[in-house]
Amino acid sequence: MSIEIRQLSKVYNPESDFPVHAVKALDLSIKQGEFVAVMGPSGSGKTTLLNMIGGIDSPTSGAVCIDDNDICLLDDKALIAFRRDHVGFIFQDYSLLPVLTALENVEFVMQLQGHSEQVCRQRATELLNQVGLTDQLHKVPAKLSGGQQQRVAVARALAPRPRFVMADEPTANLDAKSTSELLDIMQQLNEKEGTTFIFSTHDQRVIKRAKRVIVFDDGQLVEDKQQ
Amino acid sequence: MSKLAGVKGIHEIAIVLNESNNMDNHVAKQLAGQLSLLSDSGNRVRDWQQVQPMLATIISQMGASNAVILIIFVSAMGFGIVNVMLMSVFERTRELGMLMAIGMVKGKVFSLIIMESTLLGVTGATIGLLASLMLVTLLGHTGIPLGSMAQGLGAFGVDTTLYPTVSANEYVAVFVTVVLVSILASLYPARQILKQRPVDAMSHKH
Ligand SMILES: Nc1ncnc2c1ncn2[C@@H]1O[C@H](COP(=O)(O)OP(=O)(O)O)[C@@H](O)[C@H]1O
Ligand SMILES: [Mg+2]
């Protein structure tokens, strides 16, 4: 599954006196299995870009083509199904459901896809083992540290076997040790499951670990390098 | 008494009926009718509404004033419920936005909100009614002494201790109202949230 972005633009408040051009006529292509960091100062448009690729925000103009299908043309229902089946999300504030345990949080997204209880339980347990939370399966998020919550979020993002995972500043609230552990896990899953990872950051330590770095400034691509 | 008044024999007989039902005293009227036929023409037979016309009027007005008070209480309760429901749904805007983002269809998010509101309404109504049942039963035994506030009532021959009762019908009506208002009150915030794109819902500040 490849992602082709063509002439993608996003303008906030287009009618007002001060329209904000958050993303400007961007062309970009990302292949299956890449491990991409989008880097740039605060306000450069990273979040806006990731939201449009993930299909939770719509562009002002341009196209986001996944395997030659422009997701911007999908109706509401098809777009929700697309996100459910093909996109994993990792949010900066973890966004776990507070009343569910770690295991239930991960199972829940698979249940949305209609998998049997047994299949959900097995895959969720397996993923939580992989992210090193074997002993925390039955704890609610409030009983976990930030790093552990974000690892649950990674497991949740991976559970429905998405083709790509969007992570907007996933390590912004984590300390150095948790950041490094989280990156290890993301890298492992990227290699093992072939899932594409696209994450935004302005943390140099995170950027060093990426295989491809896209430097973004003022809504425009400044640099695109493999490393 | 008879010495004081200088009257010989019995001058007044009061008949207390067992099954008296506030205003509907047709039994008393019937009895009064029959008695006046039987007794001498010099005797008068009157039911209590004729003896105490003022009390009769007060009691007959009570239904209307009760209804007004009930309406005031029910609307105050309604506003309270609407307020709680708006808060309980809107404070979860981010969470609901996240559910839409990770692929929960809007119909499911909607039924989730409605189900939670129903549950909240049923739980609240049950706890409230149980508490009121206990209080009313207790007061039904001990009574509410009106004391000096109601000495005037004593003059009418009315007990100054109230024994409140609430009928089963009234409990059912309150329960149904509470649950219905809860569900209706959650429709508006549910619509507001579902109308948003996931990003906007998720960036919602508390
Ligand atoms: N909902 C919004 N309404 C108006 N302007 C916005 C909104 N979201 C972001 N912006 C603006 O768009 C620009 C890019 O923001 P963002 O994509 O959040 O950048 P980054 O994630 O790199 O910090 C900023 O100037 C920001 O102020
Ligand atoms: Mg951002």
PDB file of N, CA and C and ligand atoms in Angstrom, chain A residues 41-48 92 168-169 200 202, ligand 2:
ATOM      1  N   PRO A  41       9.489  22.810  13.111  1.00  0.00           N
ATOM      2  CA  PRO A  41       9.155  23.579  14.315  1.00  0.00           C
ATOM      3  C   PRO A  41       7.652  23.558  14.592  1.00  0.00           C
ATOM      4  N   SER A  42       7.304  23.971  15.774  1.00  0.00           N
ATOM      5  CA  SER A  42       5.900  24.029  16.163  1.00  0.00           C
ATOM      6  C   SER A  42       5.144  24.994  15.240  1.00  0.00           C
ATOM      7  N   GLY A  43       4.010  24.597  14.787  1.00  0.00           N
ATOM      8  CA  GLY A  43       3.207  25.443  13.904  1.00  0.00           C
ATOM      9  C   GLY A  43       3.549  25.297  12.437  1.00  0.00           C
ATOM     10  N   SER A  44       4.444  24.331  12.110  1.00  0.00           N
ATOM     11  CA  SER A  44       4.853  24.190  10.709  1.00  0.00           C
ATOM     12  C   SER A  44       3.836  23.393   9.896  1.00  0.00           C
ATOM     13  N   GLY A  45       2.879  22.751  10.566  1.00  0.00           N
ATOM     14  CA  GLY A  45       1.841  22.039   9.814  1.00  0.00           C
ATOM     15  C   GLY A  45       1.939  20.530   9.902  1.00  0.00           C
ATOM     16  N   LYS A  46       2.776  20.015  10.789  1.00  0.00           N
ATOM     17  CA  LYS A  46       2.956  18.551  10.901  1.00  0.00           C
ATOM     18  C   LYS A  46       1.651  17.858  11.281  1.00  0.00           C
ATOM     19  N   THR A  47       0.999  18.371  12.312  1.00  0.00           N
ATOM     20  CA  THR A  47      -0.240  17.752  12.779  1.00  0.00           C
ATOM     21  C   THR A  47      -1.296  17.767  11.677  1.00  0.00           C
ATOM     22  N   THR A  48      -1.417  18.914  11.028  1.00  0.00           N
ATOM     23  CA  THR A  48      -2.400  19.045   9.955  1.00  0.00           C
ATOM     24  C   THR A  48      -2.142  18.014   8.855  1.00  0.00           C
ATOM     25  N   GLN A  92      -0.663  12.013  20.964  1.00  0.00           N
ATOM     26  CA  GLN A  92       0.281  12.589  21.908  1.00  0.00           C
ATOM     27  C   GLN A  92      -0.174  12.374  23.355  1.00  0.00           C
ATOM     28  N   ASP A 168       1.325  11.352  15.976  1.00  0.00           N
ATOM     29  CA  ASP A 168       1.619  12.776  16.074  1.00  0.00           C
ATOM     30  C   ASP A 168       2.335  13.056  17.383  1.00  0.00           C
ATOM     31  N   GLU A 169       3.610  13.351  17.286  1.00  0.00           N
ATOM     32  CA  GLU A 169       4.459  13.591  18.461  1.00  0.00           C
ATOM     33  C   GLU A 169       4.227  12.552  19.554  1.00  0.00           C
ATOM     34  N   SER A 200       5.424  12.420  13.626  1.00  0.00           N
ATOM     35  CA  SER A 200       5.942  13.780  13.642  1.00  0.00           C
ATOM     36  C   SER A 200       6.687  13.969  14.952  1.00  0.00           C
ATOM     37  N   HIS A 202       9.760  16.898  17.043  1.00  0.00           N
ATOM     38  CA  HIS A 202      10.878  17.831  16.898  1.00  0.00           C
ATOM     39  C   HIS A 202      11.986  17.451  17.879  1.00  0.00           C
TER      40      HIS A 202
HETATM   41 MG    MG C   2       1.354  19.389  16.244  1.00  0.00          MG
END
